[in-house]
XYZ file of C-alpha atoms in Angstrom:
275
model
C 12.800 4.418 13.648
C 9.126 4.017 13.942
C 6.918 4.622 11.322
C 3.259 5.638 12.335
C 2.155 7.954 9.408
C 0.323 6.469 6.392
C -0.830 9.227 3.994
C -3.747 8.285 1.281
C -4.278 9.945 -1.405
C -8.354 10.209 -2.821
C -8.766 13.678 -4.082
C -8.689 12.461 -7.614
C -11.640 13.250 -10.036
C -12.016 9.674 -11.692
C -12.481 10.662 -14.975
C -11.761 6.972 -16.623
C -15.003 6.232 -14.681
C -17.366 9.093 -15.517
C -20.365 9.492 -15.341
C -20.211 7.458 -12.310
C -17.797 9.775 -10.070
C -20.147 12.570 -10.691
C -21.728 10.926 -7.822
C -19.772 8.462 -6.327
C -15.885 9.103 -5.325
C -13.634 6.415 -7.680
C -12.324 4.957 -4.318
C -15.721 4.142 -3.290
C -16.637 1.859 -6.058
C -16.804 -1.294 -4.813
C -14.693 -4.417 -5.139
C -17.697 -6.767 -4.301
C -18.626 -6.284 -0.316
C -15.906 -3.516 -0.013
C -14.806 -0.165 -1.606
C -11.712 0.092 -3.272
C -10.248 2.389 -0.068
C -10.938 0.138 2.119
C -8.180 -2.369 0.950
C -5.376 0.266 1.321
C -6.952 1.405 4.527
C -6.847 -2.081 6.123
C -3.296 -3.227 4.533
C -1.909 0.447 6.415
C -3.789 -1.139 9.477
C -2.024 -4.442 8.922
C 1.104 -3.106 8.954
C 0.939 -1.714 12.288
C 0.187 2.412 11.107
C -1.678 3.967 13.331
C -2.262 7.761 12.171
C -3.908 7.714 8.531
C -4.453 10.622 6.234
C -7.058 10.373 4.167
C -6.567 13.269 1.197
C -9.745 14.552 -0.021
C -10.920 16.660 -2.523
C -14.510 18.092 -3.136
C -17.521 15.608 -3.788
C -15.808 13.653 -1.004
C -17.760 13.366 1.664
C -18.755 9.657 1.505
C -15.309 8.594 2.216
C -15.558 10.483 5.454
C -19.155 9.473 5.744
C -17.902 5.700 5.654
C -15.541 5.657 7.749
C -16.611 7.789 10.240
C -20.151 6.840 11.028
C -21.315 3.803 13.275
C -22.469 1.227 11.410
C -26.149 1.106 11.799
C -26.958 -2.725 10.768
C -24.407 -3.913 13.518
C -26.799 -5.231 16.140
C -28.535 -6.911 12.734
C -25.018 -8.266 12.667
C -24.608 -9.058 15.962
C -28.163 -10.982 15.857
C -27.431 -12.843 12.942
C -23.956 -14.201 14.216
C -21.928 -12.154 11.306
C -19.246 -11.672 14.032
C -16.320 -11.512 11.001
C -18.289 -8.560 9.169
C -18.879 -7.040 12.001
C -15.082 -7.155 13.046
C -13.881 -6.223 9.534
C -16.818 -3.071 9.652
C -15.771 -1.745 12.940
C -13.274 -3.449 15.158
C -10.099 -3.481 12.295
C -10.984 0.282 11.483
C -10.847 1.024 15.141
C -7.291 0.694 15.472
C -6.229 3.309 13.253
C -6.814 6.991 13.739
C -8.365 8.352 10.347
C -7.735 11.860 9.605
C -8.979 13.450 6.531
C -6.730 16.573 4.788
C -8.199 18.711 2.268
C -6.511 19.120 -1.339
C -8.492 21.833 -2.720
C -7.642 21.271 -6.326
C -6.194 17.884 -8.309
C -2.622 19.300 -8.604
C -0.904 15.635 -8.487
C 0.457 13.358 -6.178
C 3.249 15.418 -4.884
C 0.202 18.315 -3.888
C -1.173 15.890 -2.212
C 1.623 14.889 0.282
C 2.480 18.137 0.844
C -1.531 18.605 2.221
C 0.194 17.099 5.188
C 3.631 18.940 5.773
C 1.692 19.457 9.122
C 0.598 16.110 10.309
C 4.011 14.326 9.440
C 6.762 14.918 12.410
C 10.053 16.022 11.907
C 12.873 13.415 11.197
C 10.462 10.479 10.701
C 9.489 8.375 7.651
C 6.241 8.055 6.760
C 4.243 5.788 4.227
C 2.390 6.813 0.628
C -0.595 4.427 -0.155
C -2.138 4.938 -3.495
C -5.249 3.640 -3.598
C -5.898 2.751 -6.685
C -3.053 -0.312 -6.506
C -4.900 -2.907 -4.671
C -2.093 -5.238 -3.451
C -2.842 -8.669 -2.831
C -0.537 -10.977 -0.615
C 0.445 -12.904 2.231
C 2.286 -9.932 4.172
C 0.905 -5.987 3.853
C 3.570 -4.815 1.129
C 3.475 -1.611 2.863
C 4.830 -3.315 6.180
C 7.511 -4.991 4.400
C 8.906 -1.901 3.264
C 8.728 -0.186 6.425
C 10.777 -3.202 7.730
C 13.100 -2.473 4.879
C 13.671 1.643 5.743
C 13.890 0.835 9.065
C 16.871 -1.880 8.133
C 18.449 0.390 5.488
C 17.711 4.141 6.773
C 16.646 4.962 3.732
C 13.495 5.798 1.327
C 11.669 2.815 -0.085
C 9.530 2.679 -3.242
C 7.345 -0.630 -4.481
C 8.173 -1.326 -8.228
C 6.878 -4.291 -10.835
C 7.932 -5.796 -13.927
C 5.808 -3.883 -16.306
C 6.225 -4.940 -19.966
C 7.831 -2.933 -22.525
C 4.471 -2.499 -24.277
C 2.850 -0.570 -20.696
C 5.871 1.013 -19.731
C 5.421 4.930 -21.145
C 2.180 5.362 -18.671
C 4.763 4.709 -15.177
C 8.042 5.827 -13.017
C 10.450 4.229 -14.133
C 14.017 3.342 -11.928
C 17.300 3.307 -13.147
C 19.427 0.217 -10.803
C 22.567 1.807 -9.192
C 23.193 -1.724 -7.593
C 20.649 -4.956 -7.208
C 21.203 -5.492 -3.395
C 19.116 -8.872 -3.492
C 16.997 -10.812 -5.439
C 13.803 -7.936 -5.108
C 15.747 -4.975 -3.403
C 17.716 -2.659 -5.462
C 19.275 0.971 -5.148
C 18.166 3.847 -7.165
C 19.765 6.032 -9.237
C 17.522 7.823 -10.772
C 13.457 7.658 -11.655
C 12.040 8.815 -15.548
C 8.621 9.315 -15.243
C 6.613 8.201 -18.086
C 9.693 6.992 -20.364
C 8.972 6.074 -23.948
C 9.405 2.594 -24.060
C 12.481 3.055 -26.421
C 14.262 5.020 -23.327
C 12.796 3.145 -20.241
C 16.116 2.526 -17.866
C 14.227 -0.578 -16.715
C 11.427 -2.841 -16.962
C 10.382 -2.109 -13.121
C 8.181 0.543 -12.655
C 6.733 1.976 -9.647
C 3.511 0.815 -8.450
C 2.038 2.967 -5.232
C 3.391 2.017 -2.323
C 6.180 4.331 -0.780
C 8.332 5.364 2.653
C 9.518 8.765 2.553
C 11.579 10.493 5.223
C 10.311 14.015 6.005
C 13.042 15.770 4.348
C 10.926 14.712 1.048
C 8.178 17.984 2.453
C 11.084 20.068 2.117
C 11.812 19.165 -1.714
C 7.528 19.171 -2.533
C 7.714 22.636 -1.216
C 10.464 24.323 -3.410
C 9.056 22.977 -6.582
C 5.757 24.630 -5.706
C 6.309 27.382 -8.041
C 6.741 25.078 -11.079
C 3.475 25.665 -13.427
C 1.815 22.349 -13.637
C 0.857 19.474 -11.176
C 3.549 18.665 -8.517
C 4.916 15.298 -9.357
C 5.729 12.933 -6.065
C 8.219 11.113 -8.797
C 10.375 14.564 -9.523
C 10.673 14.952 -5.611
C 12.313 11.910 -5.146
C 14.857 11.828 -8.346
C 16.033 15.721 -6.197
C 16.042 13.425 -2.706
C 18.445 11.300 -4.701
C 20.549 14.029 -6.269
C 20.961 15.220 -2.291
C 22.680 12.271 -1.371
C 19.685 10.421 0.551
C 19.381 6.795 -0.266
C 16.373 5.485 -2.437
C 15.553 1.337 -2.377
C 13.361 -0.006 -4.975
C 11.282 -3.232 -3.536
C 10.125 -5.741 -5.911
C 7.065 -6.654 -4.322
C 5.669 -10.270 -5.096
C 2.211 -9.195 -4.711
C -0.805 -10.170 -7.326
C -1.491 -5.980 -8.372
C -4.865 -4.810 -9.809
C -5.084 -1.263 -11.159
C -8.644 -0.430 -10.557
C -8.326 3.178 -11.513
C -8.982 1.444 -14.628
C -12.225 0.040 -15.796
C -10.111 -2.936 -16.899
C -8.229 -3.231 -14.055
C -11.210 -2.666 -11.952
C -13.316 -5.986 -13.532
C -10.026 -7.827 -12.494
C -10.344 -7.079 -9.441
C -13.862 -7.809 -9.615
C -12.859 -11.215 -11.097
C -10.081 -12.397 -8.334
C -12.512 -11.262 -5.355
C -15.186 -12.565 -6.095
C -13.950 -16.114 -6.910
C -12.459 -16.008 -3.874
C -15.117 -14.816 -2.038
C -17.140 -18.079 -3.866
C -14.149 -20.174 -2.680
């Protein structure tokens, strides 16, 4: 099984961060030297994706703008012997193929993965990267659990201890069976469980491998008023028989679709980049 896909979702409006996404996208806000997409971009690149799918709504353009135009301070760059900026600016973008898919209106997550029921080939698995969920760790979380479908034959999502206090605002799993000490089986997902009713305390935080058939199930729901929840398409995968893994991952997570989890992020990067 190889797994080359890696769709992004970034149609979003951003309202937790208006008046500022009135002119710049959410996932452009940046993290110090870097916008926010750029972290999920190069942790898909890490883990050895090569066909990403940017999903884009309107007001948009600078994602495609950034990633798509030549850099023009590079032979300032070059001069002044910034040979790592230059790499991390060009060179690591270069060996992905960036795509960009248009989601017309904000009509959720699912919506947005089924902007590429054409892109994603029949019988594969391909990866979900929200980018919002800025990972940080020693390994690309994403490539771990591509390791892990590719093991199991099977779906994988990327859940976190959440406490009981934060729990209403996720997907939550229900455990079937805990397989290891971070990998269990699914047996069903509640999305945005009062706390009284959560099945768990692990929640699921924006990572995901999904086998095609998963287009199939966005599709029928399409009639449902409302947005198209990715969460609802995976609890009917499940009810079909199709095996669903839940990886702990041990990553440090910062939710900068947040303001508050956005100055974290702030915080951790840029002592690091003082470091």
């Amino acid at each position: 099984m190889k797994i080359r896909a890696a769709i992004i979702p970034a149609a979003g409006i951003g309202t937790r961060f208006l008046p500022l996404t009135k002119a710049i996208p959410k996932e452009m806000i940046p993290l110090i030297d870097k916008p926010t997409i750029q972290h999920v971009v190069e942790e898909a690149i890490d883990a050895h994706l090569s066909d990403l799918f940017i999903v884009i709504g309107n007001n948009k353009q600078a994602i495609v703008d950034y990633f798509s135009s030549p850099y023009e301070h590079a032979d300032l760059l070059k001069e002044k012997d910034k040979k790592r900026l230059k790499e991390t600016l060009e060179n690591r973008i270069a060996k992905a193929t960036i795509r960009y898919l248009a989601q017309p209106k904000p009509l959720g997550l699912g919506h947005a993965i089924l902007m590429a029921r054409t892109v994603i080939e029949p019988n594969s698995y391909f990866s979900v990267l929200l980018p919002d969920d800025i990972l940080v760790g020693t390994e690309p979380a994403i490539g771990t659990m591509a390791q892990l479908a590719k093991q199991n034959n099977a779906a994988v999502i990327a859940v976190q201890e959440i406490p009981q206090e934060k729990i209403s605002a996720y997907g939550v799993i229900s455990i079937a069976e805990q397989l290891n000490h971070d990998l269990y089986e699914v047996s069903c997902l509640v999305e945005k469980p009062k706390k009284e009713n959560a099945p768990s305390n692990l929640a699921i935080v924006g990572r995901y491998i999904l086998p095609h058939k998963i287009i199939a199930i966005l599709d029928s729901m399409q009639g449902n008023s409302g947005e198209l929840q990715l969460t609802d398409a995976i609890q009917k995968l499940i009810e079909t028989g199709e095996k669903v893994l839940a990886y702990k991952i041990p990553h440090k997570r910062f939710d900068t679709g947040t303001p508050h989890g956005w100055l974290e992020a702030i915080g951790h990067f840029g002592l690091n980049d003082l470091r």
